[in-house]
PDB file of C-alpha atoms in Angstrom:
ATOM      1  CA  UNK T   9      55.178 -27.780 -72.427  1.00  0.00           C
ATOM      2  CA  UNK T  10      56.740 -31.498 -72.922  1.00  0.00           C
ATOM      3  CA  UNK T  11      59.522 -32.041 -75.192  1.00  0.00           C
ATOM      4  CA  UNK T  12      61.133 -34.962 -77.248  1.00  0.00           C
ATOM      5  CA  UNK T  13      64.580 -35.235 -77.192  1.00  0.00           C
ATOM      6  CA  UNK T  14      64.448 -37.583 -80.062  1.00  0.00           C
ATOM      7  CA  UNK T  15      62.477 -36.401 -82.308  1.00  0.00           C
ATOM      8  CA  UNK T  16      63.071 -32.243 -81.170  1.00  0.00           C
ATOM      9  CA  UNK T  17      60.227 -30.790 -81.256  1.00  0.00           C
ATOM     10  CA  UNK T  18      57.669 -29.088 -78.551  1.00  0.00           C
ATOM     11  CA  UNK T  19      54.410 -30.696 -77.925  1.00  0.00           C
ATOM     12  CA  UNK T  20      51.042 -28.933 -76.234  1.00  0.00           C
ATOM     13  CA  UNK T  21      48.941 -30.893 -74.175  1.00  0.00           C
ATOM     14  CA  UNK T  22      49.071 -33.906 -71.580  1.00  0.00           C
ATOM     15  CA  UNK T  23      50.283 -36.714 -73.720  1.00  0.00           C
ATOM     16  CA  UNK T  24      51.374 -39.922 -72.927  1.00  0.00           C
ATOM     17  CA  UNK T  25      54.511 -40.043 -75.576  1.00  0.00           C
ATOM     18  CA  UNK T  26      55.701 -38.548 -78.626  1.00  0.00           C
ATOM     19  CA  UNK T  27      53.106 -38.408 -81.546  1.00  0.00           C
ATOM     20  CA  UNK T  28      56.083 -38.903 -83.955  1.00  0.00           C
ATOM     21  CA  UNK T  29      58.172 -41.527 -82.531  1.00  0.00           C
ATOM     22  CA  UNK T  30      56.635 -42.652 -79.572  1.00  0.00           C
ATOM     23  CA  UNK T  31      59.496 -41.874 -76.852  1.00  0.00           C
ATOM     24  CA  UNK T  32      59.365 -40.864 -73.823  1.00  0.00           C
ATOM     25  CA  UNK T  33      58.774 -37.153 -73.099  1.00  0.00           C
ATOM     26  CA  UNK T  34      60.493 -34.861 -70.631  1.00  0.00           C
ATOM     27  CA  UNK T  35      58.704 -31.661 -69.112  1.00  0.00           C
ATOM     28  CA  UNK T  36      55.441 -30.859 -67.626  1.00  0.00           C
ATOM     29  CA  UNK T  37      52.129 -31.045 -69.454  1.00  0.00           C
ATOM     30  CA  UNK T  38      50.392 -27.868 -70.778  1.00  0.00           C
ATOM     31  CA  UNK T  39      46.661 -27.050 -71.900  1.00  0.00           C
ATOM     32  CA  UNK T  40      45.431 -28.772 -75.074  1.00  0.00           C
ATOM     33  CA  UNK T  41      46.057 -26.686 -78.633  1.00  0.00           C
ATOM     34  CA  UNK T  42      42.368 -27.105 -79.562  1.00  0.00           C
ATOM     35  CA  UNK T  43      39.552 -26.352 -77.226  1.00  0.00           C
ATOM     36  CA  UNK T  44      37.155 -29.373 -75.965  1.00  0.00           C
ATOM     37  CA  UNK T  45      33.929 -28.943 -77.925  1.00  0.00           C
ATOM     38  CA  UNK T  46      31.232 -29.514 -75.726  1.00  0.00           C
ATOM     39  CA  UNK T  47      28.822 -32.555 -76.265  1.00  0.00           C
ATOM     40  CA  UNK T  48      25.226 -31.831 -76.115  1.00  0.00           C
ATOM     41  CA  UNK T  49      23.365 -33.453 -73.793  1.00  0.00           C
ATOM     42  CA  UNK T  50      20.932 -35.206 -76.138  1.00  0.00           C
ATOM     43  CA  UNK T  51      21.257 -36.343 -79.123  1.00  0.00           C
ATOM     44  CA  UNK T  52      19.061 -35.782 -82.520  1.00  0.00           C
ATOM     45  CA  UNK T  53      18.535 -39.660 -82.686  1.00  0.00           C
ATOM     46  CA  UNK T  54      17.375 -39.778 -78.907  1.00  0.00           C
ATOM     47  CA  UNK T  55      15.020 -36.073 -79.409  1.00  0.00           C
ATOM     48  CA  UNK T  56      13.933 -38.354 -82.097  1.00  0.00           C
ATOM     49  CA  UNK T  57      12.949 -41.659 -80.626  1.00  0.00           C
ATOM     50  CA  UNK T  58      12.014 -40.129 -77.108  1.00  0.00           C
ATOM     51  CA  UNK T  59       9.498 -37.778 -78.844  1.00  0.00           C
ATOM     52  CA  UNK T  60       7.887 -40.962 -81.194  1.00  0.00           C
ATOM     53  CA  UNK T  61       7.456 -42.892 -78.302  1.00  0.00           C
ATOM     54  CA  UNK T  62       5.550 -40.259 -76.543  1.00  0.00           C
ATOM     55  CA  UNK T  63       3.482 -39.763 -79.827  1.00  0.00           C
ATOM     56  CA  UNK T  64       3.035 -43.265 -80.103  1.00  0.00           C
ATOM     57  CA  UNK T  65       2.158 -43.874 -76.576  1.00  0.00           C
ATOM     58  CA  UNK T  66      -0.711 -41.000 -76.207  1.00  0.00           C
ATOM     59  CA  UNK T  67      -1.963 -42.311 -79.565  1.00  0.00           C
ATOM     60  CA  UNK T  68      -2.619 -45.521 -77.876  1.00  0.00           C
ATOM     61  CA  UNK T  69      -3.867 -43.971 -74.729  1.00  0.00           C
ATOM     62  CA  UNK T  70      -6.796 -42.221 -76.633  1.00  0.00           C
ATOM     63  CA  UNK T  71      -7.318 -45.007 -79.256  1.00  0.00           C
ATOM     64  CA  UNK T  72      -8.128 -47.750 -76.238  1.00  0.00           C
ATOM     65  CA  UNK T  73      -9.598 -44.585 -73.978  1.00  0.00           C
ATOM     66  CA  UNK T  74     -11.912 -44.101 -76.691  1.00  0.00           C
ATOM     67  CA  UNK T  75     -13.371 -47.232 -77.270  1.00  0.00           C
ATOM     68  CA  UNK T  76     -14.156 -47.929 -73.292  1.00  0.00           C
ATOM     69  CA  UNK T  77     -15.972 -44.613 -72.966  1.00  0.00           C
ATOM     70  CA  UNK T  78     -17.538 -43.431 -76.228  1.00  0.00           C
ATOM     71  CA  UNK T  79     -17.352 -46.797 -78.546  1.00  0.00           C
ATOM     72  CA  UNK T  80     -20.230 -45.276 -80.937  1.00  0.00           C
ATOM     73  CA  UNK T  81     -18.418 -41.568 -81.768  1.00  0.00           C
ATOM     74  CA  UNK T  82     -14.803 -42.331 -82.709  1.00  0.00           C
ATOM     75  CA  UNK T  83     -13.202 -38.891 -81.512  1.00  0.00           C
ATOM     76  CA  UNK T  84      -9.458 -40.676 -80.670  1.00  0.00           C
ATOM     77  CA  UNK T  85      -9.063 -39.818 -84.933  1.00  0.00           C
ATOM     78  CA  UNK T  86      -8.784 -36.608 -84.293  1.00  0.00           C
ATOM     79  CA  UNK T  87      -6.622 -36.509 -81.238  1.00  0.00           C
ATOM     80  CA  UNK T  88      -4.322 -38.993 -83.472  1.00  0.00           C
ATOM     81  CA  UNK T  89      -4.602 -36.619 -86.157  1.00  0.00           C
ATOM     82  CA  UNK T  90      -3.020 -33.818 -83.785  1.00  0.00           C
ATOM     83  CA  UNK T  91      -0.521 -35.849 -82.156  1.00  0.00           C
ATOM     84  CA  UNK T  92       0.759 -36.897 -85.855  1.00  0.00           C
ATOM     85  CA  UNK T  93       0.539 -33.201 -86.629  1.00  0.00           C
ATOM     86  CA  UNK T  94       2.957 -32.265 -83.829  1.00  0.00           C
ATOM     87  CA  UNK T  95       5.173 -35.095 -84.328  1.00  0.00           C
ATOM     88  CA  UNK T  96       5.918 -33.748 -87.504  1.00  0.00           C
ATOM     89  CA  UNK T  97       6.035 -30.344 -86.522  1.00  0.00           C
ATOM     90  CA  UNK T  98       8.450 -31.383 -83.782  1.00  0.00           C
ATOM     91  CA  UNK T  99      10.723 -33.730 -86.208  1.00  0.00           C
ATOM     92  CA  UNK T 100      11.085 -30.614 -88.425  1.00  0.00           C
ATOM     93  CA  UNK T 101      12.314 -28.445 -85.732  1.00  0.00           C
ATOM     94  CA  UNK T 102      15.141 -31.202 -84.212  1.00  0.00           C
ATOM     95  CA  UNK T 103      16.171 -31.784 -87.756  1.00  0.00           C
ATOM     96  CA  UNK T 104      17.143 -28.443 -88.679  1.00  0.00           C
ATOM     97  CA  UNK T 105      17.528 -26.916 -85.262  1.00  0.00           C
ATOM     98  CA  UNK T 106      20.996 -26.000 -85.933  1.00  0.00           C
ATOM     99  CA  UNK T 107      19.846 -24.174 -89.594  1.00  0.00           C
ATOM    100  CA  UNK T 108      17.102 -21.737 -87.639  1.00  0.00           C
ATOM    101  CA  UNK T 109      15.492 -19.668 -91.185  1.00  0.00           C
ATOM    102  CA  UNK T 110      15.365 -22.750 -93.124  1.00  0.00           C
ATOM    103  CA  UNK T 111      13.282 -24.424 -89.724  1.00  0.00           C
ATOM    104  CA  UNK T 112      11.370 -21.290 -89.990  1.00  0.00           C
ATOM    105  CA  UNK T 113      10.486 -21.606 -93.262  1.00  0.00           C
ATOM    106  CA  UNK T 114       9.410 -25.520 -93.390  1.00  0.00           C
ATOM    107  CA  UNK T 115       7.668 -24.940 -90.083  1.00  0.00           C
ATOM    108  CA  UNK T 116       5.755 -22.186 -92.229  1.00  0.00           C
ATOM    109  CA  UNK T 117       4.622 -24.454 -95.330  1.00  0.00           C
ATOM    110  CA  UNK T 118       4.142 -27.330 -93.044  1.00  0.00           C
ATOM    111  CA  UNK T 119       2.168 -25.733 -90.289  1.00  0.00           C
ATOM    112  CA  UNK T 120      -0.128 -23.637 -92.821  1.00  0.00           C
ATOM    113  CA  UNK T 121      -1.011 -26.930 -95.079  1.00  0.00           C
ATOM    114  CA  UNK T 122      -1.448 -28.881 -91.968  1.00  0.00           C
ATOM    115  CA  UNK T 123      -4.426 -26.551 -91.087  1.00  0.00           C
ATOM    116  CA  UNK T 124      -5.958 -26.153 -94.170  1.00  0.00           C
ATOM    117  CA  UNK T 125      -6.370 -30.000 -94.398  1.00  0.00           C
ATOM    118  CA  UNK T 126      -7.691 -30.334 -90.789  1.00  0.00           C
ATOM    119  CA  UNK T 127      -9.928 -26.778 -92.101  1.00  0.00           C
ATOM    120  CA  UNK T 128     -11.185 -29.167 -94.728  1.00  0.00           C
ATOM    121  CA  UNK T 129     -11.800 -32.249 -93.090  1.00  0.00           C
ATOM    122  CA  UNK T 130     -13.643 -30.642 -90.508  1.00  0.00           C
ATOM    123  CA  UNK T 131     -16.527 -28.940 -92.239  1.00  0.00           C
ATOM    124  CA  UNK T 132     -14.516 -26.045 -94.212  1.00  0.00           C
ATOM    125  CA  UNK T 133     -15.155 -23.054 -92.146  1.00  0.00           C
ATOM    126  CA  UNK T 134     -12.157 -21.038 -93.706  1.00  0.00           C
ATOM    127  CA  UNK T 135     -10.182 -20.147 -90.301  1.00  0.00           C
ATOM    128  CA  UNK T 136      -7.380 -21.637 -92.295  1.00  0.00           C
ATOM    129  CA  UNK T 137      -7.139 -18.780 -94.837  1.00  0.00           C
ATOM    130  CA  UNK T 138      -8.758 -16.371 -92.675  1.00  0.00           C
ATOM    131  CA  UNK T 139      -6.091 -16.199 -89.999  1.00  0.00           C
ATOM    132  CA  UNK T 140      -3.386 -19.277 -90.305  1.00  0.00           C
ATOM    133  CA  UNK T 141      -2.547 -18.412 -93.505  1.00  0.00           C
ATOM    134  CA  UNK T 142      -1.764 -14.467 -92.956  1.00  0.00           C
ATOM    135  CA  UNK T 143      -0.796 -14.872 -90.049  1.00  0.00           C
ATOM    136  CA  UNK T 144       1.919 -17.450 -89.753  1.00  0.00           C
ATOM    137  CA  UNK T 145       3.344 -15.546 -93.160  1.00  0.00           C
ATOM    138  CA  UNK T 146       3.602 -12.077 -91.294  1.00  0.00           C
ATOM    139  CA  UNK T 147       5.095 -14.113 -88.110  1.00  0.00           C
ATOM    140  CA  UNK T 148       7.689 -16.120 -90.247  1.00  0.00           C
ATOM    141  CA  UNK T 149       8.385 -12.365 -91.604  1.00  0.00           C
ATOM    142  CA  UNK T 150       9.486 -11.041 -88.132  1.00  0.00           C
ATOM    143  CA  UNK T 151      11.196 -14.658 -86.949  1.00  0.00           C
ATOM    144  CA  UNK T 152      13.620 -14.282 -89.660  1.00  0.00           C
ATOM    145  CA  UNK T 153      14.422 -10.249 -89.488  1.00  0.00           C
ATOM    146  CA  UNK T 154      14.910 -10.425 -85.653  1.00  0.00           C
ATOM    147  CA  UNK T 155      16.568 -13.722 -85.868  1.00  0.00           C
ATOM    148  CA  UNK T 156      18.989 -12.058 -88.894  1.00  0.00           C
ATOM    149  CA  UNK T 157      19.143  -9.263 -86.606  1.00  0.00           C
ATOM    150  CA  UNK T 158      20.510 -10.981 -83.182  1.00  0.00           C
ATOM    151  CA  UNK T 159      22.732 -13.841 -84.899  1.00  0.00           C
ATOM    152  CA  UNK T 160      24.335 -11.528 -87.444  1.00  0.00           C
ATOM    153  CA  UNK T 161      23.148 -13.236 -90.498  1.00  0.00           C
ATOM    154  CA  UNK T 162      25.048 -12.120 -93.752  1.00  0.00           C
ATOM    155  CA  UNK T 163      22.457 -10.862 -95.958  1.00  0.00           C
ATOM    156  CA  UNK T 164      23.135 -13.580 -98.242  1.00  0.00           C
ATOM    157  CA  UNK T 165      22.157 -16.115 -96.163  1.00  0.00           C
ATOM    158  CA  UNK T 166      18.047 -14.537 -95.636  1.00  0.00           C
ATOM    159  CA  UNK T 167      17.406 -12.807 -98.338  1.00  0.00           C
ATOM    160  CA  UNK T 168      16.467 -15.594-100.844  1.00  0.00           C
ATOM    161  CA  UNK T 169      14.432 -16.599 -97.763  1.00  0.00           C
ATOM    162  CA  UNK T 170      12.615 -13.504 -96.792  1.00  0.00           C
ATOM    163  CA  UNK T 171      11.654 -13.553-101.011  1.00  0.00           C
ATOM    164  CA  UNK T 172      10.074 -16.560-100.717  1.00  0.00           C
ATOM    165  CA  UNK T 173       8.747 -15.726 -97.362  1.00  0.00           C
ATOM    166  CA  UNK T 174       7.197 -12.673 -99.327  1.00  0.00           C
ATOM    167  CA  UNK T 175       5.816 -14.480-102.855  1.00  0.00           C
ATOM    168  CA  UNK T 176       4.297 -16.837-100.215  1.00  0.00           C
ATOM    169  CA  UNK T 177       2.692 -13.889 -98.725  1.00  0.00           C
ATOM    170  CA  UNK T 178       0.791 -12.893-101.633  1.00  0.00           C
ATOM    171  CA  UNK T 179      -1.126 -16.550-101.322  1.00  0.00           C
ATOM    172  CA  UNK T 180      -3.666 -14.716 -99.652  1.00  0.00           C
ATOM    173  CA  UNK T 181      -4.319 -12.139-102.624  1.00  0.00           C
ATOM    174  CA  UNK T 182      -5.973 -15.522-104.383  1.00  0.00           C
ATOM    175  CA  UNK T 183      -8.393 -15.790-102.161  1.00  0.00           C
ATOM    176  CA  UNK T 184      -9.172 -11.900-101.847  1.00  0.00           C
ATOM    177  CA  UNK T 185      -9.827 -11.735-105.612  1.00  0.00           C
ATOM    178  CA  UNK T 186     -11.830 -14.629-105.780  1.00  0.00           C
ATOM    179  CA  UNK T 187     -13.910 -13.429-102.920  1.00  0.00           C
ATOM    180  CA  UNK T 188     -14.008 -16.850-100.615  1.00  0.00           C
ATOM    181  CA  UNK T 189     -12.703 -15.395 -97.307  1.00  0.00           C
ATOM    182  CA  UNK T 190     -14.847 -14.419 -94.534  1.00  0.00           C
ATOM    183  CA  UNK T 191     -12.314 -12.034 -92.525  1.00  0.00           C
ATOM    184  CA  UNK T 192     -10.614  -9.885 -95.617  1.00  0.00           C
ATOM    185  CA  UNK T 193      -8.247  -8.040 -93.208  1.00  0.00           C
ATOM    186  CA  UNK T 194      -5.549 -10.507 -92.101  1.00  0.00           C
ATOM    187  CA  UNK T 195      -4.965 -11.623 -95.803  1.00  0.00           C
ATOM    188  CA  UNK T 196      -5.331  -7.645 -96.879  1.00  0.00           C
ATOM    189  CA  UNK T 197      -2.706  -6.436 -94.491  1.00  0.00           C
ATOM    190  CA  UNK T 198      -0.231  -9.642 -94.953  1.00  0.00           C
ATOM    191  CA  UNK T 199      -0.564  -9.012 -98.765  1.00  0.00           C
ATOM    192  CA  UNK T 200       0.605  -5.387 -98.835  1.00  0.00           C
ATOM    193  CA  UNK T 201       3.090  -5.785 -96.625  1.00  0.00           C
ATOM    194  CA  UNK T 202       4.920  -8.940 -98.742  1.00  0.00           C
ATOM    195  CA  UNK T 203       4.071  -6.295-101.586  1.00  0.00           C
ATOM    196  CA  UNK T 204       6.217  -4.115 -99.565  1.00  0.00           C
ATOM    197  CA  UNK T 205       9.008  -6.507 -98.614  1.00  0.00           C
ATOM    198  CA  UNK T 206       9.261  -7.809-101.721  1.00  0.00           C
ATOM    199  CA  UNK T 207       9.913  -4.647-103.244  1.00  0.00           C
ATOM    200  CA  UNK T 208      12.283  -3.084-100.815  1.00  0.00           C
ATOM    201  CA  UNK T 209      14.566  -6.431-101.590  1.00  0.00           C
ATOM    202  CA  UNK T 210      14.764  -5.622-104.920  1.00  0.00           C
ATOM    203  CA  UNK T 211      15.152  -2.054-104.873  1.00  0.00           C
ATOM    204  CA  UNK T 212      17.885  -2.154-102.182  1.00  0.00           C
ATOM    205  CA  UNK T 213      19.563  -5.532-102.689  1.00  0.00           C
ATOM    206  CA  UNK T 214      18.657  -6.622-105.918  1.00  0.00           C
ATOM    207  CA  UNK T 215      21.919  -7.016-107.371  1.00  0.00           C
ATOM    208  CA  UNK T 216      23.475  -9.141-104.173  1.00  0.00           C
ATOM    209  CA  UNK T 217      19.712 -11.233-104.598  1.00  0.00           C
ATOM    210  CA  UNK T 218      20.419 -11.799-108.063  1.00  0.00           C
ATOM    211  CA  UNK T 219      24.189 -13.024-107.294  1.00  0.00           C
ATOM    212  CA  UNK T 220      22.847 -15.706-104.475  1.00  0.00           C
ATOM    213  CA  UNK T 221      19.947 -16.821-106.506  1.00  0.00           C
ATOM    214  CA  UNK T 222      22.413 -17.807-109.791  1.00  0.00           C
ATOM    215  CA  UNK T 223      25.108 -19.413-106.880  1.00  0.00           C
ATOM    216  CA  UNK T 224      21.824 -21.537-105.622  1.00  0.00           C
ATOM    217  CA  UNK T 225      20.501 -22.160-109.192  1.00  0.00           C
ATOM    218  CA  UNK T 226      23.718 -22.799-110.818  1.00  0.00           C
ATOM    219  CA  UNK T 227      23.195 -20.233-113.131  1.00  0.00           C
TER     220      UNK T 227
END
């Protein structure tokens, strides 16, 4: 450990001269009080740029592909359309990569609206609500309690989510009742079982749900 004389105090670390004074310090140099923190490798700006200008570039490639070998049928729209698709997708994850059930949850709502517009746009055959739909809600279900689970989530901090996972589960009930879905069991079996999640919440942790939904309200 190095010491001033002048100033008499100890100091950890390898440094140069006294932090108060500036003088000259005797003794030999120990480890640093503070661990180094680890830089990662990339950064969010660079994920960010790097992955646009691959977007951007096959978006190009299949514009100008395209129009020298099929001019007449204009297919490159939708291969733009699913290159902007996982652009987004792919921004949403680097964004909140370090905040994993909030990621889950955007990737959710963004990934399920994604493919009902592409559902519409491309002649409405329901596979939308028939399986994206139930299906990504059930799988965002089981992300979050295995990633609560492994990480050691407080309960605080995923059960708002896993309610709105759940009332966003019961989307699918809309479509049973009006009768517009041409595979009933996906959307059947995702409803009852936000039905069930929903009320095993509130029967077990209602009052601790209550408390974290007035903190994030300001109630």
């Amino acid at each position: 450990m190095m010491y001033c004389k002048k100033c008499n105090v100890s100091i950890n670390g390898n440094k140069r001269c006294c932090p108060l004074c500036q003088g000259t310090l005797l003794g030999e140099p120990s480890s640093d009080a503070y661990p180094q923190i680890e830089q990662p490798r990339y950064s969010r700006h660079f994920l960010i740029r790097f992955i646009s200008f691959i977007a951007i570039s096959l978006a190009v490639i299949c514009i100008f592909v395209n129009l020298m070998i099929s001019p007449k049928f204009y297919w490159c729209w939708f291969a733009v359309g699913g290159i902007l698709c996982g652009w987004i997708t792919a921004m949403i994850g680097i964004i909140y990569r370090k905040r994993l059930i909030s990621n889950i949850m955007l990737q959710l709502f963004i990934i399920t609206a994604m493919c009902f517009i592409w559902d519409k746009f491309t002649g409405w055959h329901k596979w939308s609500i028939d399986f994206v739909l139930p299906c990504s809600c059930f799988a965002s279900t089981v992300a979050i309690c295995v990633l609560s689970i492994v990480k050691k989530i407080p309960k605080n901090e995923y059960m708002v989510y896993l309610i709105i996972n759940g009332a966003y589960g019961l989307v699918p009930l809309i479509f049973i009742v009006k009768g517009v879905l041409n595979v009933i069991y996906p959307s059947a079996i995702c409803t009852a079982l936000s039905i069930i999640l929903v009320s095993a919440i509130f029967l077990f942790y209602g009052r601790s749900v209550s408390s974290e939904i007035s903190k994030k309200m300001h109630l």
